[in-house]
Amino acid sequence: MGLSVPDNMDTSSACELIREGISSIVDGVRGLERLTLYVYGGAAQKGLLSVTIASTDSKLYIRSGLGVAASRLLAEKMPSKIKEVTFGRHVSAADRRSVLEEVGAGREVGLVTVGEQYGALDGWRSDSFPSIRGVAIVLSVPDGLEASAAAERIRDGISSIVSDVRGLERLTVDAYSGAGQQRSSSVTIASTDSELHIYSALGVTVGRLLAEKMPSKVKEVMFEPTVSPEGRRSVLEGLGVEREVGTVRLTGPSVSLTEGALDGWQSDNFPSIGHVRIGEAYTMDVEVPNNLEASAAAELIHGGISSIVGGVRGLKCLTLRVRGSNAADAAIRQLLRTEVFAHFTIDTRERRWRWGRNFRWSSYAIELTATRRS
């Protein structure tokens, strides 16, 4: 159901109209199991509020001041368990708090989502909040803010949410920064599948500060190739020897073999890492430059594999995707076929895939897998 609020109607009157209308439908329609209402307003009739009242998946989506006011009035009509409450980027921290306080301590919310804004980490402390199982935040970092200040703000905000939100099981914060608001980091803190994704230099700073907040077992740490070997090392050292990481992935745009993808993988302060994966199908390969001799490329790859399998504590498997000339591929295969790595078996496979309309485009790479012998 869609409701268009006249441009000249004041907020309080519109909110009363919405509340009374929903009350009438909920109380008066026999056999009703689900009610969804979309509210539009203003000169351009933009979306202001969306509410779904149902037995299992009730939701609130608040995009405006009118949506905030209406949601506060509608809280009494919501069931004891609400699937999701979403706040748009224009809803302030104070308004967000007021809505959640009206929902009240007697209710449980599965997920609270906050749209892209710098204040998304504020306003999470209240004894009147419902129990909240999950929080997902998109954080917009101002372009002029120094990396250290931004990282400290993210760390402190996450610390506050983790300690103050009752019933929290999972927190995800995606941070965007710079003039173009490019993704810099993503962190998920949860009991079983915590993840840390690093996309930029700011993300490295954030990752180092957040390491102390990560649980003892981390499912995945991901780096884009634009993150330097030193940046990768600093984040992993921040996690420390007492933690265990399931997989560390290097993925994103393809990079040259000479740009450091195989560097920076040795440190006595790294956590235990089960799987290192460098490259992904359809997205990233480590490319052998055309001007690099095949034998030199093979030696670089051999040295990189040796460094990783010999230096990463707890490693069970290393996967590396390489793309180069036929001569380079042959040299790599030959060198690795004759080399024996202590406790590891090397498997070299050719990988081809197609994509695009009618699968017209194809690509080729070799996938090297080093697996610890049982």
Short mmCIF file of C-alpha atoms in Angstrom, two decimals:
data_model
loop_
_atom_site.label_atom_id
_atom_site.label_comp_id
_atom_site.label_asym_id
_atom_site.label_seq_id
_atom_site.Cartn_x
_atom_site.Cartn_y
_atom_site.Cartn_z
CA MET A 1 0.00 0.00 0.00
CA GLY A 2 1.30 3.47 -0.89
CA LEU A 3 0.39 6.69 0.91
CA SER A 4 1.11 10.13 -0.53
CA VAL A 5 1.36 12.88 2.10
CA PRO A 6 0.30 16.31 0.77
CA ASP A 7 3.14 18.80 0.60
CA ASN A 8 1.31 21.31 2.79
CA MET A 9 0.41 18.89 5.62
CA ASP A 10 2.37 19.40 8.83
CA THR A 11 4.40 16.53 10.28
CA SER A 12 2.31 15.92 13.40
CA SER A 13 -0.94 15.69 11.43
CA ALA A 14 0.64 13.33 8.90
CA CYS A 15 2.00 11.10 11.67
CA GLU A 16 -1.36 10.90 13.41
CA LEU A 17 -3.01 10.03 10.11
CA ILE A 18 -0.50 7.23 9.49
CA ARG A 19 -0.80 5.82 13.01
CA GLU A 20 -4.60 5.88 13.05
CA GLY A 21 -4.80 4.38 9.57
CA ILE A 22 -2.47 1.51 10.44
CA SER A 23 -4.28 0.92 13.73
CA SER A 24 -7.60 0.76 11.90
CA ILE A 25 -6.29 -1.79 9.40
CA VAL A 26 -4.50 -3.96 11.97
CA ASP A 27 -7.47 -3.96 14.35
CA GLY A 28 -10.23 -4.11 11.76
CA VAL A 29 -9.15 -6.50 9.00
CA ARG A 30 -10.06 -10.06 9.95
CA GLY A 31 -7.38 -12.67 9.23
CA LEU A 32 -4.67 -10.09 8.44
CA GLU A 33 -1.18 -11.61 8.54
CA ARG A 34 0.87 -8.89 6.89
CA LEU A 35 0.57 -5.14 6.30
CA THR A 36 3.08 -3.07 4.29
CA LEU A 37 2.80 0.69 3.89
CA TYR A 38 5.03 3.00 1.82
CA VAL A 39 4.82 6.70 2.66
CA TYR A 40 5.83 9.41 0.16
CA GLY A 41 5.91 13.16 0.65
CA GLY A 42 7.34 16.54 -0.31
CA ALA A 43 7.20 18.31 -3.63
CA ALA A 44 9.03 15.44 -5.33
CA GLN A 45 7.08 12.76 -3.43
CA LYS A 46 10.20 11.01 -2.19
CA GLY A 47 10.12 7.93 0.01
CA LEU A 48 9.88 8.92 3.68
CA LEU A 49 8.99 5.72 5.47
CA SER A 50 8.27 2.07 4.89
CA VAL A 51 6.67 -0.14 7.54
CA THR A 52 5.82 -3.83 7.47
CA ILE A 53 3.87 -5.39 10.32
CA ALA A 54 3.83 -9.19 10.23
CA SER A 55 4.22 -12.15 12.53
CA THR A 56 7.77 -13.09 11.51
CA ASP A 57 9.43 -10.34 9.44
CA SER A 58 8.26 -6.90 10.57
CA LYS A 59 10.40 -4.02 9.30
CA LEU A 60 10.84 -0.26 9.59
CA TYR A 61 12.67 1.75 6.93
CA ILE A 62 13.09 5.40 7.99
CA ARG A 63 14.41 8.02 5.58
CA SER A 64 13.23 11.39 6.91
CA GLY A 65 12.15 13.49 9.86
CA LEU A 66 8.53 12.59 9.18
CA GLY A 67 9.55 8.94 9.08
CA VAL A 68 11.21 9.34 12.48
CA ALA A 69 8.12 10.96 14.00
CA ALA A 70 5.76 8.40 12.49
CA SER A 71 7.95 5.48 13.58
CA ARG A 72 7.95 6.68 17.17
CA LEU A 73 4.15 6.64 17.13
CA LEU A 74 4.03 3.26 15.37
CA ALA A 75 6.36 1.51 17.83
CA GLU A 76 3.45 0.38 19.98
CA LYS A 77 1.99 -1.50 16.99
CA MET A 78 5.15 -3.47 16.27
CA PRO A 79 5.36 -7.10 17.46
CA SER A 80 7.78 -8.28 20.14
CA LYS A 81 10.27 -9.43 17.49
CA ILE A 82 11.18 -7.11 14.61
CA LYS A 83 13.26 -8.42 11.73
CA GLU A 84 14.93 -5.17 10.66
CA VAL A 85 15.03 -1.43 11.34
CA THR A 86 16.83 0.63 8.67
CA PHE A 87 17.80 4.30 8.94
CA GLY A 88 18.60 6.34 5.84
CA ARG A 89 21.65 8.58 5.59
CA HIS A 90 19.69 11.73 6.49
CA VAL A 91 18.44 10.41 9.85
CA SER A 92 20.56 11.84 12.68
CA ALA A 93 22.03 9.86 15.56
CA ALA A 94 19.64 11.60 17.98
CA ASP A 95 16.60 10.69 15.86
CA ARG A 96 17.85 7.14 15.48
CA ARG A 97 18.15 6.85 19.25
CA SER A 98 14.64 8.23 19.78
CA VAL A 99 13.10 5.61 17.48
CA LEU A 100 14.95 2.70 19.08
CA GLU A 101 14.00 3.93 22.55
CA GLU A 102 10.34 3.98 21.50
CA VAL A 103 10.67 0.44 20.19
CA GLY A 104 11.69 -0.25 23.76
CA ALA A 105 13.62 -2.65 25.93
CA GLY A 106 10.87 -5.25 25.77
CA ARG A 107 11.38 -5.97 22.07
CA GLU A 108 14.05 -7.73 20.03
CA VAL A 109 15.39 -6.46 16.69
CA GLY A 110 17.23 -8.81 14.36
CA LEU A 111 19.19 -6.15 12.45
CA VAL A 112 19.63 -2.38 12.64
CA THR A 113 21.10 -0.87 9.47
CA VAL A 114 22.43 2.69 9.23
CA GLY A 115 22.96 4.37 5.87
CA GLU A 116 26.05 6.21 4.72
CA GLN A 117 26.95 9.02 7.13
CA TYR A 118 29.80 10.11 9.41
CA GLY A 119 27.60 10.04 12.53
CA ALA A 120 26.67 6.39 12.06
CA LEU A 121 28.85 5.34 15.02
CA ASP A 122 27.16 7.76 17.44
CA GLY A 123 24.04 7.35 19.56
CA TRP A 124 24.21 3.67 20.47
CA ARG A 125 24.09 3.92 24.26
CA SER A 126 20.69 3.71 25.95
CA ASP A 127 19.15 1.48 28.60
CA SER A 128 15.82 1.81 26.76
CA PHE A 129 16.99 0.20 23.52
CA PRO A 130 15.58 -3.14 22.43
CA SER A 131 17.82 -6.18 22.30
CA ILE A 132 19.64 -5.91 18.95
CA ARG A 133 21.21 -9.01 17.44
CA GLY A 134 22.94 -7.39 14.47
CA VAL A 135 24.16 -3.91 13.49
CA ALA A 136 25.29 -3.01 9.96
CA ILE A 137 26.79 0.45 9.38
CA VAL A 138 28.02 2.30 6.30
CA LEU A 139 30.40 5.01 7.50
CA SER A 140 31.31 8.01 5.36
CA VAL A 141 34.67 9.50 6.41
CA PRO A 142 35.09 13.20 5.50
CA ASP A 143 37.71 13.81 2.83
CA GLY A 144 39.82 16.17 4.95
CA LEU A 145 40.04 13.98 8.05
CA GLU A 146 43.49 12.56 8.84
CA ALA A 147 43.83 8.80 8.62
CA SER A 148 44.88 8.43 12.26
CA ALA A 149 41.93 10.48 13.52
CA ALA A 150 39.50 8.57 11.31
CA ALA A 151 40.91 5.22 12.43
CA GLU A 152 40.65 6.15 16.11
CA ARG A 153 37.06 7.29 15.64
CA ILE A 154 36.15 4.01 13.96
CA ARG A 155 37.87 2.01 16.69
CA ASP A 156 36.21 3.96 19.51
CA GLY A 157 32.81 3.79 17.83
CA ILE A 158 33.03 0.05 17.35
CA SER A 159 34.18 -0.38 20.96
CA SER A 160 31.15 1.57 22.16
CA ILE A 161 28.71 -0.46 20.08
CA VAL A 162 30.21 -3.80 21.09
CA SER A 163 30.07 -2.91 24.79
CA ASP A 164 26.77 -0.97 24.89
CA VAL A 165 24.31 -2.74 22.57
CA ARG A 166 22.40 -5.40 24.47
CA GLY A 167 22.16 -8.80 22.77
CA LEU A 168 24.61 -7.96 19.98
CA GLU A 169 25.86 -11.00 18.06
CA ARG A 170 27.20 -9.44 14.87
CA LEU A 171 28.54 -6.01 13.89
CA THR A 172 29.58 -4.96 10.38
CA VAL A 173 31.10 -1.56 9.59
CA ASP A 174 31.94 -0.58 6.00
CA ALA A 175 34.02 2.61 5.81
CA TYR A 176 34.28 4.85 2.74
CA SER A 177 36.67 7.78 2.41
CA GLY A 178 38.25 10.28 0.04
CA ALA A 179 36.76 12.67 -2.49
CA GLY A 180 35.13 9.82 -4.39
CA GLN A 181 34.11 7.98 -1.21
CA GLN A 182 35.98 4.82 -2.11
CA ARG A 183 35.76 1.81 0.18
CA SER A 184 38.68 1.76 2.62
CA SER A 185 37.84 -1.04 5.04
CA SER A 186 35.17 -3.47 6.14
CA VAL A 187 35.07 -5.23 9.49
CA THR A 188 32.70 -7.88 10.77
CA ILE A 189 32.89 -8.86 14.43
CA ALA A 190 30.91 -11.99 15.25
CA SER A 191 31.20 -15.17 17.26
CA THR A 192 31.89 -17.53 14.33
CA ASP A 193 32.66 -15.61 11.12
CA SER A 194 34.57 -12.42 11.90
CA GLU A 195 36.22 -10.80 8.88
CA LEU A 196 38.55 -7.90 8.16
CA HIS A 197 38.79 -6.49 4.62
CA ILE A 198 41.39 -3.84 3.79
CA TYR A 199 41.20 -1.74 0.61
CA SER A 200 43.48 1.28 1.19
CA ALA A 201 46.10 2.97 3.36
CA LEU A 202 43.33 4.25 5.66
CA GLY A 203 42.04 0.70 5.86
CA VAL A 204 45.49 -0.44 7.00
CA THR A 205 45.46 2.11 9.83
CA VAL A 206 41.93 1.08 10.80
CA GLY A 207 42.81 -2.61 10.62
CA ARG A 208 45.77 -2.23 12.96
CA LEU A 209 43.67 -0.42 15.56
CA LEU A 210 40.76 -2.85 15.25
CA ALA A 211 42.93 -5.94 15.65
CA GLU A 212 42.51 -5.80 19.42
CA LYS A 213 38.72 -6.03 19.01
CA MET A 214 38.78 -9.15 16.87
CA PRO A 215 38.01 -12.51 18.51
CA SER A 216 40.60 -15.24 18.92
CA LYS A 217 39.41 -16.93 15.71
CA VAL A 218 38.97 -14.81 12.57
CA LYS A 219 37.35 -16.36 9.52
CA GLU A 220 39.01 -14.18 6.86
CA VAL A 221 41.34 -11.26 6.30
CA MET A 222 41.23 -9.82 2.78
CA PHE A 223 43.56 -7.31 1.12
CA GLU A 224 43.27 -5.58 -2.22
CA PRO A 225 46.52 -5.57 -4.24
CA THR A 226 46.76 -1.79 -3.81
CA VAL A 227 47.68 -2.43 -0.17
CA SER A 228 51.46 -2.60 0.08
CA PRO A 229 53.31 -5.65 1.45
CA GLU A 230 54.27 -3.50 4.45
CA GLY A 231 50.60 -2.62 5.01
CA ARG A 232 49.56 -6.27 4.86
CA ARG A 233 52.30 -7.22 7.27
CA SER A 234 51.36 -4.49 9.76
CA VAL A 235 47.70 -5.57 9.87
CA LEU A 236 48.56 -9.24 10.33
CA GLU A 237 51.11 -8.39 13.01
CA GLY A 238 48.41 -6.33 14.72
CA LEU A 239 46.28 -9.46 14.98
CA GLY A 240 49.19 -11.12 16.75
CA VAL A 241 50.39 -14.63 17.45
CA GLU A 242 47.52 -15.42 19.82
CA ARG A 243 44.89 -15.37 17.05
CA GLU A 244 43.97 -17.88 14.39
CA VAL A 245 42.92 -16.79 10.88
CA GLY A 246 41.15 -19.23 8.57
CA THR A 247 42.02 -17.57 5.24
CA VAL A 248 44.05 -14.57 4.12
CA ARG A 249 43.07 -13.50 0.60
CA LEU A 250 44.75 -11.11 -1.80
CA THR A 251 42.16 -10.27 -4.44
CA GLY A 252 41.00 -7.41 -6.63
CA PRO A 253 42.43 -5.99 -9.87
CA SER A 254 45.18 -8.13 -11.42
CA VAL A 255 48.73 -7.12 -10.55
CA SER A 256 52.17 -7.67 -11.99
CA LEU A 257 54.41 -10.34 -10.51
CA THR A 258 56.93 -7.59 -9.79
CA GLU A 259 54.50 -5.46 -7.72
CA GLY A 260 54.86 -7.30 -4.42
CA ALA A 261 52.00 -9.81 -4.28
CA LEU A 262 54.41 -12.49 -3.03
CA ASP A 263 56.29 -10.20 -0.63
CA GLY A 264 55.67 -9.42 3.04
CA TRP A 265 54.45 -12.83 4.15
CA GLN A 266 57.04 -13.57 6.85
CA SER A 267 56.89 -12.41 10.45
CA ASP A 268 57.24 -14.05 13.85
CA ASN A 269 54.30 -11.91 15.02
CA PHE A 270 51.73 -13.18 12.51
CA PRO A 271 48.68 -15.11 13.65
CA SER A 272 48.31 -18.74 12.68
CA ILE A 273 46.94 -18.78 9.10
CA GLY A 274 45.29 -21.85 7.60
CA HIS A 275 45.02 -20.82 3.94
CA VAL A 276 46.71 -18.08 1.90
CA ARG A 277 44.94 -17.38 -1.40
CA ILE A 278 46.53 -15.00 -3.93
CA GLY A 279 44.23 -14.36 -6.89
CA GLU A 280 40.63 -15.22 -7.75
CA ALA A 281 38.87 -16.52 -10.86
CA TYR A 282 37.26 -13.75 -12.95
CA THR A 283 38.87 -10.98 -10.89
CA MET A 284 42.58 -11.22 -10.16
CA ASP A 285 45.66 -12.98 -11.47
CA VAL A 286 49.32 -12.36 -10.76
CA GLU A 287 50.51 -11.45 -14.25
CA VAL A 288 53.99 -12.18 -15.59
CA PRO A 289 55.24 -9.06 -17.45
CA ASN A 290 56.06 -9.60 -21.12
CA ASN A 291 59.54 -8.12 -20.63
CA LEU A 292 60.42 -10.55 -17.83
CA GLU A 293 62.37 -13.65 -18.82
CA ALA A 294 60.47 -16.88 -18.30
CA SER A 295 63.21 -18.32 -16.11
CA ALA A 296 63.30 -15.15 -13.98
CA ALA A 297 59.52 -15.28 -13.54
CA ALA A 298 59.72 -18.91 -12.47
CA GLU A 299 62.44 -18.07 -9.92
CA LEU A 300 60.36 -15.21 -8.47
CA ILE A 301 57.34 -17.47 -8.07
CA HIS A 302 59.45 -20.26 -6.62
CA GLY A 303 60.98 -17.84 -4.12
CA GLY A 304 57.58 -16.44 -3.18
CA ILE A 305 56.08 -19.87 -2.60
CA SER A 306 59.13 -20.91 -0.56
CA SER A 307 58.83 -17.79 1.57
CA ILE A 308 55.13 -18.31 2.27
CA VAL A 309 55.13 -22.05 2.99
CA GLY A 310 58.27 -21.67 5.08
CA GLY A 311 57.24 -18.56 6.97
CA VAL A 312 53.49 -18.68 7.64
CA ARG A 313 52.74 -20.49 10.88
CA GLY A 314 49.92 -23.03 10.74
CA LEU A 315 49.65 -22.95 6.94
CA LYS A 316 47.72 -25.86 5.43
CA CYS A 317 47.26 -24.60 1.88
CA LEU A 318 48.57 -21.89 -0.46
CA THR A 319 46.74 -21.10 -3.70
CA LEU A 320 48.30 -18.82 -6.33
CA ARG A 321 46.86 -17.87 -9.72
CA VAL A 322 49.44 -16.86 -12.35
CA ARG A 323 48.95 -15.71 -15.94
CA GLY A 324 51.79 -15.27 -18.42
CA SER A 325 53.19 -16.31 -21.76
CA ASN A 326 53.39 -19.95 -22.79
CA ALA A 327 57.13 -19.87 -22.16
CA ALA A 328 56.66 -18.46 -18.65
CA ASP A 329 54.00 -21.04 -17.85
CA ALA A 330 56.25 -23.86 -19.06
CA ALA A 331 59.19 -22.58 -17.01
CA ILE A 332 57.04 -22.28 -13.88
CA ARG A 333 55.67 -25.78 -14.29
CA GLN A 334 59.13 -27.25 -14.92
CA LEU A 335 60.74 -25.60 -11.91
CA LEU A 336 57.96 -26.50 -9.50
CA ARG A 337 57.72 -30.05 -10.81
CA THR A 338 61.37 -30.70 -9.97
CA GLU A 339 61.36 -28.89 -6.62
CA VAL A 340 60.37 -30.61 -3.39
CA PHE A 341 59.03 -28.39 -0.59
CA ALA A 342 59.32 -29.84 2.89
CA HIS A 343 55.92 -31.08 4.09
CA PHE A 344 54.08 -29.62 1.05
CA THR A 345 52.82 -31.10 -2.21
CA ILE A 346 52.66 -28.78 -5.24
CA ASP A 347 49.80 -29.18 -7.72
CA THR A 348 49.83 -27.16 -10.97
CA ARG A 349 46.61 -26.92 -12.96
CA GLU A 350 45.49 -25.04 -16.03
CA ARG A 351 42.36 -22.96 -15.48
CA ARG A 352 40.19 -21.60 -18.30
CA TRP A 353 36.92 -19.76 -18.01
CA ARG A 354 34.49 -17.92 -20.26
CA TRP A 355 32.18 -14.98 -19.65
CA GLY A 356 30.13 -12.35 -21.44
CA ARG A 357 27.25 -12.67 -23.86
CA ASN A 358 27.27 -16.16 -25.38
CA PHE A 359 30.56 -16.76 -23.53
CA ARG A 360 32.50 -15.00 -26.27
CA TRP A 361 35.43 -13.99 -24.07
CA SER A 362 37.79 -16.43 -22.43
CA SER A 363 40.82 -16.26 -20.20
CA TYR A 364 43.54 -18.61 -19.05
CA ALA A 365 45.73 -18.95 -16.00
CA ILE A 366 47.60 -21.61 -14.10
CA GLU A 367 46.63 -22.27 -10.51
CA LEU A 368 49.38 -23.41 -8.17
CA THR A 369 48.31 -25.11 -4.96
CA ALA A 370 50.71 -26.05 -2.18
CA THR A 371 49.05 -28.42 0.29
CA ARG A 372 50.59 -29.62 3.53
CA ARG A 373 51.09 -33.36 3.60
CA SER A 374 49.04 -35.15 6.24
#
